[in-house]
PDB file of C-alpha atoms in Angstrom:
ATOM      1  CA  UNK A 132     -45.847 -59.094  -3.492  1.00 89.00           C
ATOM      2  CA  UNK A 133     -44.506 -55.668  -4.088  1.00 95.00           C
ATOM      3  CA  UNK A 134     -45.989 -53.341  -6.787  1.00 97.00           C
ATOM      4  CA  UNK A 135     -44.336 -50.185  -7.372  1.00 98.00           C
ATOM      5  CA  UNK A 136     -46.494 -47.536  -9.467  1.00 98.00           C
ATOM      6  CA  UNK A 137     -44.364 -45.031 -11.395  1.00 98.00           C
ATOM      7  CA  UNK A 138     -45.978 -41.898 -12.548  1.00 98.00           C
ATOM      8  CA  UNK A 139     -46.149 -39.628 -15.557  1.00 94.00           C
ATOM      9  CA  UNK A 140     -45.218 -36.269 -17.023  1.00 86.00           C
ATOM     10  CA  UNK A 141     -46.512 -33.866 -15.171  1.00 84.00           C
ATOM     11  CA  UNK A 142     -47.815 -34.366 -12.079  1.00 93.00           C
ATOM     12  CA  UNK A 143     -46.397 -31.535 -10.273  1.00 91.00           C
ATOM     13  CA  UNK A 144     -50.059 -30.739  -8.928  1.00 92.00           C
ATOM     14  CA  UNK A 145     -50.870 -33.690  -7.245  1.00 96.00           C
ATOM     15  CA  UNK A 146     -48.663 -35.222  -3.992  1.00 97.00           C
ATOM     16  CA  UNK A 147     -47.882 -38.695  -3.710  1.00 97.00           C
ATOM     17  CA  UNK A 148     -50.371 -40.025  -1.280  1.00 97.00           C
ATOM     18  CA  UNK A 149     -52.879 -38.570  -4.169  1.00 98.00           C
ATOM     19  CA  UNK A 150     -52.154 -40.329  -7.020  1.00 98.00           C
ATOM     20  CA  UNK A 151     -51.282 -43.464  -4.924  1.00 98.00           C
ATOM     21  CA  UNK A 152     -54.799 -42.955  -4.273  1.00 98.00           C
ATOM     22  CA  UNK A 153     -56.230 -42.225  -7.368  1.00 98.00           C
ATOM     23  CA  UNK A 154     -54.496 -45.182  -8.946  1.00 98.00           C
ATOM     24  CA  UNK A 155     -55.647 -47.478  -6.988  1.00 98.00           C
ATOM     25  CA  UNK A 156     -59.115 -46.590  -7.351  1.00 97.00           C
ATOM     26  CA  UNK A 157     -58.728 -47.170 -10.788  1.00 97.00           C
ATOM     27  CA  UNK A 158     -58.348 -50.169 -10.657  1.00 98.00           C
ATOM     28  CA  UNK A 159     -60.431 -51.485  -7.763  1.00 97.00           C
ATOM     29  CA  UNK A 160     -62.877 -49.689  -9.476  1.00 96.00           C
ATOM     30  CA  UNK A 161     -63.047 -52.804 -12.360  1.00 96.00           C
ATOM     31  CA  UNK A 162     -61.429 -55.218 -10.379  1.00 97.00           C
ATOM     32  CA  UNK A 163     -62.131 -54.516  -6.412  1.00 97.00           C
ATOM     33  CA  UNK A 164     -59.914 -55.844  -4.086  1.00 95.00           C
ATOM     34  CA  UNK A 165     -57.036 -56.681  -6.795  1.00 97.00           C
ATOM     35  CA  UNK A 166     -53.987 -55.408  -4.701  1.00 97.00           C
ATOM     36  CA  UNK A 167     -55.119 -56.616  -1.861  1.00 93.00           C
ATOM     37  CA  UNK A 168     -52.059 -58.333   0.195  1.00 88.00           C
ATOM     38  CA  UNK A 169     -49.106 -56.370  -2.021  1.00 94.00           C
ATOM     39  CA  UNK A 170     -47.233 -53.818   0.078  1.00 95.00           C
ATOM     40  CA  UNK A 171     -47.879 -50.638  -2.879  1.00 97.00           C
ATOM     41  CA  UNK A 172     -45.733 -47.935  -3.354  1.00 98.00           C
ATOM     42  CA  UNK A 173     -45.572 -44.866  -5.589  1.00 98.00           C
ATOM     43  CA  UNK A 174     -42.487 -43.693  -6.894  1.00 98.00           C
ATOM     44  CA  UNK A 175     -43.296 -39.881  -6.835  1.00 98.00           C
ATOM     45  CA  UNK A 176     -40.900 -37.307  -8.515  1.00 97.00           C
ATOM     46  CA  UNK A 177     -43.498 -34.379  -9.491  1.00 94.00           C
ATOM     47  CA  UNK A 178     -42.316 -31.599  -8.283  1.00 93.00           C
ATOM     48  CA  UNK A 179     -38.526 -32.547  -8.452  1.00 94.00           C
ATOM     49  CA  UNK A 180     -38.657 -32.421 -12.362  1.00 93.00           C
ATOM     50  CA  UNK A 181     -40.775 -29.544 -12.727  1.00 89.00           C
ATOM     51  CA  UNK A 182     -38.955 -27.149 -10.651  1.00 90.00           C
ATOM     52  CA  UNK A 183     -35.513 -28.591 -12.652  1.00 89.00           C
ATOM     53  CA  UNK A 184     -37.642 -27.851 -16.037  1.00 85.00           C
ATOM     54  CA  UNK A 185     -38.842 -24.467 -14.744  1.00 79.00           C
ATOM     55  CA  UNK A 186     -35.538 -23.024 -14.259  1.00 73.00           C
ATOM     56  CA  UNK A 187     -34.986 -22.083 -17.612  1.00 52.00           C
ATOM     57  CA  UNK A 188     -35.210 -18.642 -18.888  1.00 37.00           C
ATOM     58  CA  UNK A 189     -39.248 -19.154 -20.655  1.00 46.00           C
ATOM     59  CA  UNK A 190     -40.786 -17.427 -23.816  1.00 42.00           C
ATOM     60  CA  UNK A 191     -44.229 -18.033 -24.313  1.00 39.00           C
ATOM     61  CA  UNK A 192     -44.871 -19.986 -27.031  1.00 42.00           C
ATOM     62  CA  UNK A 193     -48.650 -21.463 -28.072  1.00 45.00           C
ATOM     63  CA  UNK A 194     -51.814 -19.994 -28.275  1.00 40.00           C
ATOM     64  CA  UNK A 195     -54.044 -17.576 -25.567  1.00 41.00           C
ATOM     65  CA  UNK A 196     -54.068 -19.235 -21.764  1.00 39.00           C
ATOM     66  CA  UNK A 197     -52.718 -22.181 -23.228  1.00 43.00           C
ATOM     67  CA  UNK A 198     -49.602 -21.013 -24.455  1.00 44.00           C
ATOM     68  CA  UNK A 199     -46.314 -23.313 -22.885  1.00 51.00           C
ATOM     69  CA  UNK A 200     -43.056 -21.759 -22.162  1.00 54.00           C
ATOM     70  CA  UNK A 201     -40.081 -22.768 -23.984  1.00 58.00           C
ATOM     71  CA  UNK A 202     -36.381 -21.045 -23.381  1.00 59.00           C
ATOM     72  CA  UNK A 203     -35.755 -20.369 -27.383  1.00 58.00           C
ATOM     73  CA  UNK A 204     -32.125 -19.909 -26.403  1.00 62.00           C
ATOM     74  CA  UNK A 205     -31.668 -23.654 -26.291  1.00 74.00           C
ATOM     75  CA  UNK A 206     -31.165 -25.072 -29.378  1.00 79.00           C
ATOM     76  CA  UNK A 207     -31.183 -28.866 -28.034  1.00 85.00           C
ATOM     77  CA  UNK A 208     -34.323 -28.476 -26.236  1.00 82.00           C
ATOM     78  CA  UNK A 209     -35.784 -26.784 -29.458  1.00 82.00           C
ATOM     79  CA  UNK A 210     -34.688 -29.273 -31.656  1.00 85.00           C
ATOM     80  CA  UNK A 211     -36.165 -32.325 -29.199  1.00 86.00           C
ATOM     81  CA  UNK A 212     -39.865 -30.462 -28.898  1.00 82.00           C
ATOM     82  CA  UNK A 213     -39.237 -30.138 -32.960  1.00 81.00           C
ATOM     83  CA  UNK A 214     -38.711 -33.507 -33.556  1.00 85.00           C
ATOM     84  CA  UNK A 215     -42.045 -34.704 -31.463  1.00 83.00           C
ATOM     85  CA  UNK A 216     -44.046 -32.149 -33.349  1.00 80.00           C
ATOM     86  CA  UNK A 217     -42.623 -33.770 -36.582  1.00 83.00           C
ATOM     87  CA  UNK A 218     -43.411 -36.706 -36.068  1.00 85.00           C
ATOM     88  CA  UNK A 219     -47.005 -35.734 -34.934  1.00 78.00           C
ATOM     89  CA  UNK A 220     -47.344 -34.116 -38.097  1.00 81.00           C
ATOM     90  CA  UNK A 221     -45.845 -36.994 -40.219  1.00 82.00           C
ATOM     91  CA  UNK A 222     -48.452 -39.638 -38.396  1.00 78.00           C
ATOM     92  CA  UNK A 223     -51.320 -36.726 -39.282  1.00 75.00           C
ATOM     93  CA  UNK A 224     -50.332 -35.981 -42.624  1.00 80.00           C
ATOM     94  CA  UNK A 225     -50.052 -31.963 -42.161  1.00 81.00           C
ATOM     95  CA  UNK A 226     -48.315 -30.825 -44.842  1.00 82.00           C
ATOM     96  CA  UNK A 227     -46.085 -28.280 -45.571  1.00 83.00           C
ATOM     97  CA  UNK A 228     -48.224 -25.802 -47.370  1.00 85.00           C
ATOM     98  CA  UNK A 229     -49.988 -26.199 -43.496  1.00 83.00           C
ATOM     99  CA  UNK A 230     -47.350 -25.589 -41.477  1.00 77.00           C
ATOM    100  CA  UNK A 231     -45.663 -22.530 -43.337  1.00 79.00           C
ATOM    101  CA  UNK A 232     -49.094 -20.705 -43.578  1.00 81.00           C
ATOM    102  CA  UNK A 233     -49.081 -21.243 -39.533  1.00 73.00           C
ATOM    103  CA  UNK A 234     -45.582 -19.481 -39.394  1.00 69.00           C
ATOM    104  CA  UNK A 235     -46.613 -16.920 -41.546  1.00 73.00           C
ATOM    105  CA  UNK A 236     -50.244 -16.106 -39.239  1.00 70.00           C
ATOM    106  CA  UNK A 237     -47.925 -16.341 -36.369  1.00 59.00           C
ATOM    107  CA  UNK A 238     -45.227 -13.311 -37.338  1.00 57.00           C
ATOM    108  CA  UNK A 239     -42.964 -11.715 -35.406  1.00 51.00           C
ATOM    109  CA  UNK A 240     -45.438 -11.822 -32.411  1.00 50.00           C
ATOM    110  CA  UNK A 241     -44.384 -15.198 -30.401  1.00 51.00           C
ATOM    111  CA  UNK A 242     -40.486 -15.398 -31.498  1.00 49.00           C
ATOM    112  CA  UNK A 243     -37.481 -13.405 -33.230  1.00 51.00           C
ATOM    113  CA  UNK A 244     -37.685 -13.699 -37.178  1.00 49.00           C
ATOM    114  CA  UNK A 245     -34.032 -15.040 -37.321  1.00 55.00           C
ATOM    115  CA  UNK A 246     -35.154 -17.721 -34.907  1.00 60.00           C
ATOM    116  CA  UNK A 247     -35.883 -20.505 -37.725  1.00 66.00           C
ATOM    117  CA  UNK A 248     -36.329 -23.706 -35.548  1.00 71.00           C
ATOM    118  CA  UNK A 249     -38.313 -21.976 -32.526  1.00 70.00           C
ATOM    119  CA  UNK A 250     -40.744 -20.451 -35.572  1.00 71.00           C
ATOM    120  CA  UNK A 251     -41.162 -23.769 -37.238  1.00 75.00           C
ATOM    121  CA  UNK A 252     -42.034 -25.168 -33.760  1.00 73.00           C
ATOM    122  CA  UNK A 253     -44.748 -21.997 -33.402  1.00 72.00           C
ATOM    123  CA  UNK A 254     -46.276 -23.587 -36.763  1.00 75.00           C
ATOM    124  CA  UNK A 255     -46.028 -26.751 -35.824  1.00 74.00           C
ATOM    125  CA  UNK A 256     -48.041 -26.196 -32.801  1.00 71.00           C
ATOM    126  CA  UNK A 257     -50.542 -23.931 -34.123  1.00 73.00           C
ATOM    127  CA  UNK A 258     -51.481 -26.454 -37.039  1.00 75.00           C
ATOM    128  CA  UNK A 259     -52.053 -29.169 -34.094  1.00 72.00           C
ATOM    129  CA  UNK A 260     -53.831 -26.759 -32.550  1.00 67.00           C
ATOM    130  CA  UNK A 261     -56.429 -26.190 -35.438  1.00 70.00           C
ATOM    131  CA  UNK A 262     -56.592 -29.778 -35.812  1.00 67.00           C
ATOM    132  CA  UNK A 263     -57.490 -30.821 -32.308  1.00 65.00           C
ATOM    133  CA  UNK A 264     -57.549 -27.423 -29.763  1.00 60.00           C
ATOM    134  CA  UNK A 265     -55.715 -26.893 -26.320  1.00 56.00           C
ATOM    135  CA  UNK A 266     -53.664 -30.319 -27.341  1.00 64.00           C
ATOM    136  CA  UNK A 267     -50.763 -28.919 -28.581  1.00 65.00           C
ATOM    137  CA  UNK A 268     -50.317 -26.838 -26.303  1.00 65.00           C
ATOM    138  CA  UNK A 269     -50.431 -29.554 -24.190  1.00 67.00           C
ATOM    139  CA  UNK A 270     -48.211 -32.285 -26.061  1.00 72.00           C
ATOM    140  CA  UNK A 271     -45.681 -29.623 -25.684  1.00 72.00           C
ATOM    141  CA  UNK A 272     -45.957 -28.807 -22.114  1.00 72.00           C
ATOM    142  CA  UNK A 273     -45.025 -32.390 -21.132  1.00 74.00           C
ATOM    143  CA  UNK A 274     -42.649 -33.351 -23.770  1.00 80.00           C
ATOM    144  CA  UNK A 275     -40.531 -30.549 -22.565  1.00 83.00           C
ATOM    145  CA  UNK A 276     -40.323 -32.768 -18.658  1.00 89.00           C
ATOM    146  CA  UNK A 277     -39.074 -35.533 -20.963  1.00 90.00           C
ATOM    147  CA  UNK A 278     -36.325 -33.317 -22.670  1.00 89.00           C
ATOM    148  CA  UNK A 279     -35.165 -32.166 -19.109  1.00 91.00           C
ATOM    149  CA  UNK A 280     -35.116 -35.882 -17.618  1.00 94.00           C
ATOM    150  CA  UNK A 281     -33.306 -37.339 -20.732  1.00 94.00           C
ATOM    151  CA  UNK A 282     -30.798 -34.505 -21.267  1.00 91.00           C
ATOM    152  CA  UNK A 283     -30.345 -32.658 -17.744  1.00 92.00           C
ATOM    153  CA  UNK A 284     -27.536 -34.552 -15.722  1.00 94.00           C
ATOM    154  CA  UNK A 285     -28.688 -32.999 -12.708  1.00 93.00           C
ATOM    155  CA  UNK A 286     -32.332 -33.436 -13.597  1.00 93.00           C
ATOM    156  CA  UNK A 287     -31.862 -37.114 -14.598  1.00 95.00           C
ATOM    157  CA  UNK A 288     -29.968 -37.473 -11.117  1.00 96.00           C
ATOM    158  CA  UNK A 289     -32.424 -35.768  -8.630  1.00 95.00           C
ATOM    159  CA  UNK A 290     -35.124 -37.852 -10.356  1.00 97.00           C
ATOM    160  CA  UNK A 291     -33.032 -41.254 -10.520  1.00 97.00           C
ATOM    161  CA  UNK A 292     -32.150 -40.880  -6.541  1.00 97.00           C
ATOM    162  CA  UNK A 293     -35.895 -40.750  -5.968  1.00 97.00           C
ATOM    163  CA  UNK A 294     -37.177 -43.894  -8.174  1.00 97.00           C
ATOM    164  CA  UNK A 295     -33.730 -46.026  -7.745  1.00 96.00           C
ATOM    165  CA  UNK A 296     -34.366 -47.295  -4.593  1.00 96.00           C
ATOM    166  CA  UNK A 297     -37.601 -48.638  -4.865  1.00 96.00           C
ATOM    167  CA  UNK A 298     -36.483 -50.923  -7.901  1.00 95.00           C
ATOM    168  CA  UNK A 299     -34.359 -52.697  -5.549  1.00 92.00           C
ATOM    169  CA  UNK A 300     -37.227 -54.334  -3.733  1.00 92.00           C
ATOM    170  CA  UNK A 301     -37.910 -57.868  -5.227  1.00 90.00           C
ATOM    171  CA  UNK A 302     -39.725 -59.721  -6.400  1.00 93.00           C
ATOM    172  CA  UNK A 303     -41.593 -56.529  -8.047  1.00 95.00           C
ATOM    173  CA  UNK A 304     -44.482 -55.289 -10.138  1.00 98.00           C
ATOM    174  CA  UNK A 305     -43.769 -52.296 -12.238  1.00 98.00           C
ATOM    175  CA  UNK A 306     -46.949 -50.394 -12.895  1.00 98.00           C
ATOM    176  CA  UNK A 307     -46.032 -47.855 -15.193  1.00 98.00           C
ATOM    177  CA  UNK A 308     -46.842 -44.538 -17.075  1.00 98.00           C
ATOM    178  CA  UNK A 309     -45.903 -42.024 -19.547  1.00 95.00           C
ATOM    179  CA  UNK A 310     -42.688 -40.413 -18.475  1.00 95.00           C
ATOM    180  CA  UNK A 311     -42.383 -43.545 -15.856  1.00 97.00           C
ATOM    181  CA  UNK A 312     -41.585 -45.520 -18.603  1.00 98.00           C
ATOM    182  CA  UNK A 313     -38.736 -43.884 -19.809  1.00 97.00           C
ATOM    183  CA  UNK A 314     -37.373 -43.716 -16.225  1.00 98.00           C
ATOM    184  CA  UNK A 315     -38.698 -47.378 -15.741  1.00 98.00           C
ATOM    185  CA  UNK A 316     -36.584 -48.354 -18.776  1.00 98.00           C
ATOM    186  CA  UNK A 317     -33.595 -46.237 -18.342  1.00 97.00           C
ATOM    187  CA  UNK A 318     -33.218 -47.487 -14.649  1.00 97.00           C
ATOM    188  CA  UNK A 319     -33.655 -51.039 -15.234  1.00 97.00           C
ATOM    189  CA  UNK A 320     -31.317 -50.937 -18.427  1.00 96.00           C
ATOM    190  CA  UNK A 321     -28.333 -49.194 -16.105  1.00 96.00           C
ATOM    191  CA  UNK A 322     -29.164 -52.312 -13.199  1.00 95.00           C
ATOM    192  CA  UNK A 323     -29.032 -55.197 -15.715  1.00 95.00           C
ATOM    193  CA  UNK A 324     -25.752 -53.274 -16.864  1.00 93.00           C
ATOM    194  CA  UNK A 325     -24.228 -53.974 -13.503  1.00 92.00           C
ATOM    195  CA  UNK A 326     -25.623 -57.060 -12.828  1.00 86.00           C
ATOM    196  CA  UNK A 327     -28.588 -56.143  -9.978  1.00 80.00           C
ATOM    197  CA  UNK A 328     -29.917 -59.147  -8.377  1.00 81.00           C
ATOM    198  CA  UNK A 329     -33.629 -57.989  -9.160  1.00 91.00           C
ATOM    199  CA  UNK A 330     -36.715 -59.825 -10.321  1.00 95.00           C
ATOM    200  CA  UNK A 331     -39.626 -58.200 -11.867  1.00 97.00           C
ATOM    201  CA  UNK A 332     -42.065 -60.946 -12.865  1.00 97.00           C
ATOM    202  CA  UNK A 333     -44.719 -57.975 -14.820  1.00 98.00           C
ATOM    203  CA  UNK A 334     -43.600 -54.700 -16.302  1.00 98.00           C
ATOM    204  CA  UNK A 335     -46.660 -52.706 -17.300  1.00 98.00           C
ATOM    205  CA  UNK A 336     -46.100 -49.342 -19.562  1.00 98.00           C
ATOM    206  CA  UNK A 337     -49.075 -47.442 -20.385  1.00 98.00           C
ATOM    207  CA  UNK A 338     -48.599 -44.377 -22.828  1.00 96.00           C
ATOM    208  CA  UNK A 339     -45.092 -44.776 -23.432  1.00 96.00           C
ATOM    209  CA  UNK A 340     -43.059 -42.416 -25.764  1.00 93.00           C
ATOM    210  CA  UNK A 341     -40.505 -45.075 -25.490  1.00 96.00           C
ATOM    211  CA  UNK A 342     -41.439 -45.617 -29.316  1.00 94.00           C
ATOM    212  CA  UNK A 343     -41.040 -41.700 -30.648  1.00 91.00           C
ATOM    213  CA  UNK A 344     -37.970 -41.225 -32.354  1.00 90.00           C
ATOM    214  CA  UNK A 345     -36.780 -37.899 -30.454  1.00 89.00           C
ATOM    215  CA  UNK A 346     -37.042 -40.267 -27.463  1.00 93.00           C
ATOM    216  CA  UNK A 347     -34.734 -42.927 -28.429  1.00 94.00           C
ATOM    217  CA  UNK A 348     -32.280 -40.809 -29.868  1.00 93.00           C
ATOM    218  CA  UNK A 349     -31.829 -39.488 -26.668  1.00 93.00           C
ATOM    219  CA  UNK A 350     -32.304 -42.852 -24.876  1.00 96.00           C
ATOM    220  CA  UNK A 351     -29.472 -44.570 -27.387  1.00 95.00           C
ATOM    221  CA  UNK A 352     -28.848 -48.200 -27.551  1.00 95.00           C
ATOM    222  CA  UNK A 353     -29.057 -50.922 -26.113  1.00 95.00           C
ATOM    223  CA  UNK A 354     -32.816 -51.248 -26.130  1.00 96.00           C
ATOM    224  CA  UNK A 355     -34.034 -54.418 -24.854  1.00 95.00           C
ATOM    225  CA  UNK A 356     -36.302 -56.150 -22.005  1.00 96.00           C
ATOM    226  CA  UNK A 357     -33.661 -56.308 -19.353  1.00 95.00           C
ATOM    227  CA  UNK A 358     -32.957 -60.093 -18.391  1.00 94.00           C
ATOM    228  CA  UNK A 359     -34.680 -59.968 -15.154  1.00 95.00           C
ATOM    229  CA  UNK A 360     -38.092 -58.870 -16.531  1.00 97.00           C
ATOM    230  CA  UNK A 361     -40.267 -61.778 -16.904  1.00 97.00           C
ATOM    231  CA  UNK A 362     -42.868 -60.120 -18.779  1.00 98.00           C
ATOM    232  CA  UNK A 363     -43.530 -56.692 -20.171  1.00 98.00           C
ATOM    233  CA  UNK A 364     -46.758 -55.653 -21.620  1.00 98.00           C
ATOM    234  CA  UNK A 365     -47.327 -52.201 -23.353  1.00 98.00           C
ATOM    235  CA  UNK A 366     -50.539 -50.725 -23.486  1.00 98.00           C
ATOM    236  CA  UNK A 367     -51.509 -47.597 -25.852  1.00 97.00           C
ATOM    237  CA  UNK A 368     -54.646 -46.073 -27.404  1.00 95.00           C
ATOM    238  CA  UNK A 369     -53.668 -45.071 -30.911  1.00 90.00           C
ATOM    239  CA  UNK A 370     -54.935 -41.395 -30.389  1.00 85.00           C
ATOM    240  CA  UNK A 371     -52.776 -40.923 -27.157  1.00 88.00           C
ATOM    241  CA  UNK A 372     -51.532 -37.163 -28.456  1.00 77.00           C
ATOM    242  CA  UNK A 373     -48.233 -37.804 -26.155  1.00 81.00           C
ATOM    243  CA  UNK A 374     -47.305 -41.769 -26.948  1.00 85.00           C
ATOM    244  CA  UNK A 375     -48.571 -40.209 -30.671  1.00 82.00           C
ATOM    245  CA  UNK A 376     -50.172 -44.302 -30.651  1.00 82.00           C
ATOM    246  CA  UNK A 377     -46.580 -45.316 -30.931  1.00 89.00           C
ATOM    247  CA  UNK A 378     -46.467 -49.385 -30.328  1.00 95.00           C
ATOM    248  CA  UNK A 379     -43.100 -50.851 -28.917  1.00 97.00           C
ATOM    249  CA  UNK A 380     -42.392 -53.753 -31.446  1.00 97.00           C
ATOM    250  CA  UNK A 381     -39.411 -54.969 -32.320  1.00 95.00           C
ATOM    251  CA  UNK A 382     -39.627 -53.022 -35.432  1.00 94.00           C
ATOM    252  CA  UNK A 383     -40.306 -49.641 -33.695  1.00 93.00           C
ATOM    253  CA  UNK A 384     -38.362 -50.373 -30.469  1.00 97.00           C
ATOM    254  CA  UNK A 385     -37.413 -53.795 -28.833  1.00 97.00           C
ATOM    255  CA  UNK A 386     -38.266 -57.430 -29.521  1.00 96.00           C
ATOM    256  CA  UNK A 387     -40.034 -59.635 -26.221  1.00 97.00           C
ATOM    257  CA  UNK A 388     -42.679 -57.018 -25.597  1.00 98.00           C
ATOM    258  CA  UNK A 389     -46.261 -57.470 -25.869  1.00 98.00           C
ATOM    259  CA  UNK A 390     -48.477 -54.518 -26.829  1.00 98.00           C
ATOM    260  CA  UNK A 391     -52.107 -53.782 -26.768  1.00 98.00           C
ATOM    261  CA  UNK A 392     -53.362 -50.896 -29.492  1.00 97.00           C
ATOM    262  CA  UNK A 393     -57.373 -51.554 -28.462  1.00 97.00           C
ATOM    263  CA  UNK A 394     -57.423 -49.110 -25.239  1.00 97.00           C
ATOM    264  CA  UNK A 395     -60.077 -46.579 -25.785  1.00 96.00           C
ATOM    265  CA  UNK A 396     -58.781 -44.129 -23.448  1.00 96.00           C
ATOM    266  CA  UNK A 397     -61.408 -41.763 -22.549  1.00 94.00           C
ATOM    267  CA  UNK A 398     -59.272 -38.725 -20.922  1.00 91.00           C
ATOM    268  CA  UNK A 399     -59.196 -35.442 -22.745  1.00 81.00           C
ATOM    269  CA  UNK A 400     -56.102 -36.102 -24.455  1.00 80.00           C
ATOM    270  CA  UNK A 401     -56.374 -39.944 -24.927  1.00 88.00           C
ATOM    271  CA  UNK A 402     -53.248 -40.037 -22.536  1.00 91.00           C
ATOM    272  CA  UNK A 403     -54.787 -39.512 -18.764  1.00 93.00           C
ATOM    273  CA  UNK A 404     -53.819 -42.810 -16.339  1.00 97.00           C
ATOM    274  CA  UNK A 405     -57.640 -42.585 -15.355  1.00 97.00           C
ATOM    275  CA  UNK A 406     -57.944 -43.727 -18.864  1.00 97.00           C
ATOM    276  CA  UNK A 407     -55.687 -46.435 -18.900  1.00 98.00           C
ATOM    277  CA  UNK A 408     -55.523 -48.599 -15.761  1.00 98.00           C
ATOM    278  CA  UNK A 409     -59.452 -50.266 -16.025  1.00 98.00           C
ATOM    279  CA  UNK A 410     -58.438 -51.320 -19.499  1.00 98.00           C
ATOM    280  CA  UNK A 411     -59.347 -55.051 -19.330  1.00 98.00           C
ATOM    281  CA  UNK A 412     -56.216 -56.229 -20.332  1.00 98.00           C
ATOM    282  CA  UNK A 413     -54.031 -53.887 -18.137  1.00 98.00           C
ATOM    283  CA  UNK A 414     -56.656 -55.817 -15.330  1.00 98.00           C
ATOM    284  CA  UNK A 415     -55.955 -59.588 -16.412  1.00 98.00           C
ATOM    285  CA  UNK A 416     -52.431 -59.260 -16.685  1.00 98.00           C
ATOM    286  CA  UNK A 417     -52.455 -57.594 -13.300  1.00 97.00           C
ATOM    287  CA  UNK A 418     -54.519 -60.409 -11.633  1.00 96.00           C
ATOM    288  CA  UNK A 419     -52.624 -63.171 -13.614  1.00 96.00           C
ATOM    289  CA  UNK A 420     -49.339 -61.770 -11.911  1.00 96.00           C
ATOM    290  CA  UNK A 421     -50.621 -61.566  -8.687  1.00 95.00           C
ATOM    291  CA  UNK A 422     -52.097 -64.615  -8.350  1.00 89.00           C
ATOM    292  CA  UNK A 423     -49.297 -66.884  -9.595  1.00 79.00           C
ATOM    293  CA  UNK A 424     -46.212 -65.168  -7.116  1.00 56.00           C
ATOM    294  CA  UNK A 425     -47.037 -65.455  -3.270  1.00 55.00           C
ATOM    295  CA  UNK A 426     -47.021 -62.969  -1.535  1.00 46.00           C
TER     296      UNK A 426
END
């Protein structure tokens, strides 16, 4: 059996044989021996998408060592990074009163004064900050690889050429997380599109921000479990500060997809892969795949 593992938002510091590595562990750790017998592969992309995010002219925005750069002179990628921060805010009732005393401690220090959105996005920030330090900072840092993936041509294409090919293999296990399931998804959507003779008996997402709305604006329609997917299963702790808990239902995203809220994710941000992969259900659904497709 094939299992392809594709990996998150930045990961620009680790190489491929790493995380295939580190992965695995995981989940031998629980479960030893489990992909034993299935040729493995990572899909790895790191450091293509970072350098393509990097390129942008930066301002520092954020707080101390932790502060992220942003280029303020696009308006699109402001407006994405806004609407995250939003929505974090809407699911953690900060209120207004909250955010516009941030702006106003913030003054003309980390952006221009006629800069409305980029300031708002400063307050934003600053008020996650207060509530839950060094995550912010952090949310933003790898929401801004998602902007660049979904809105980049070039970015979406350097990154597509890597992970495309190793869809094609079949029968396949998608093992899936963060950012790799918005690639995962996009990719899978474009082959059902043209008809790809593919079969994936087990999609796995883990941390997906398939579910925030920024994300499927960009995304668009049609959103769906492509034909050839026998199963997907979504797994998510509700305090994940980048998948903001977000669950894929029907109601928040597609119909056919199961999804398991009761990961206690132990990882600094509730969002590591370290965190995610011994989950016990993430484990049986694994096995129960594997066992029922020969190899």
């Amino acid at each position: 059996m094939n299992v392809l593992m594709i990996h998150g938002i930045g990961q620009e510091g680790s190489t491929k044989d790493e995380l295939l590595q580190k992965w695995t562990e995981s989940l031998h750790a629980v479960q030893p021996g489990l992909l034993a017998g299935a040729s493995v592969e990572m899909a790895y992309y790191g450091t293509t998408l970072a350098d393509w995010t990097n390129r942008k002219t930066k301002v520092a925005v954020g707080m101390g060592a932790e502060s992220t750069a942003v280029d303020i002179g696009d308006a699109d990628e402001l407006k994405f990074l806004s609407a995250v921060m939003e929505e974090f805010a809407g699911d953690h009732d900060i209120d207004e009163a909250q955010i516009s005393a941030a702006i106003e401690e913030s003054g003309n220090i980390a952006v221009p004064m006629d800069n409305f959105i980029a300031r708002r996005l400063v307050g934003l920030m600053r008020v996650v900050e207060k509530i839950s330090p060094l995550k912010g900072a952090l949310l933003l840092r790898l929401v801004r690889q998602g902007h660049t993936y979904l809105s980049s041509p070039k970015a979406a294409k350097a990154v597509d050429d890597i992970v495309r090919p190793y869809l094609k293999r079949s029968p396949q296990i998608l093992i899936t997380h963060s950012l790799g399931t918005v690639i995962a998804f996009k990719l899978l959507r474009e082959m059902e599109a043209v008809s790809a003779g593919v079969q994936v008996p087990l999609l796995i997402t883990m941390g997906s921000p398939l579910g925030l709305d920024a994300f499927k604006a960009k995304l668009g329609v049609p959103r769906r479990k492509a034909a050839f997917v026998q199963k997907w299963e979504n797994f998510y702790d509700p305090s994940d500060f980048v998948a903001l808990g977000k669950p894929l239902t029907k109601e928040n995203f597609a119909e056919g997809i199961g999804n398991d809220g009761t990961v206690d994710n132990t990882t600094p941000n509730a969002h590591g892969i370290v965190g995610y992969l011994p989950h016990k259900g993430v484990i049986e659904v694994l096995r129960q795949a594997l066992s029922q497709i020969p190899s």
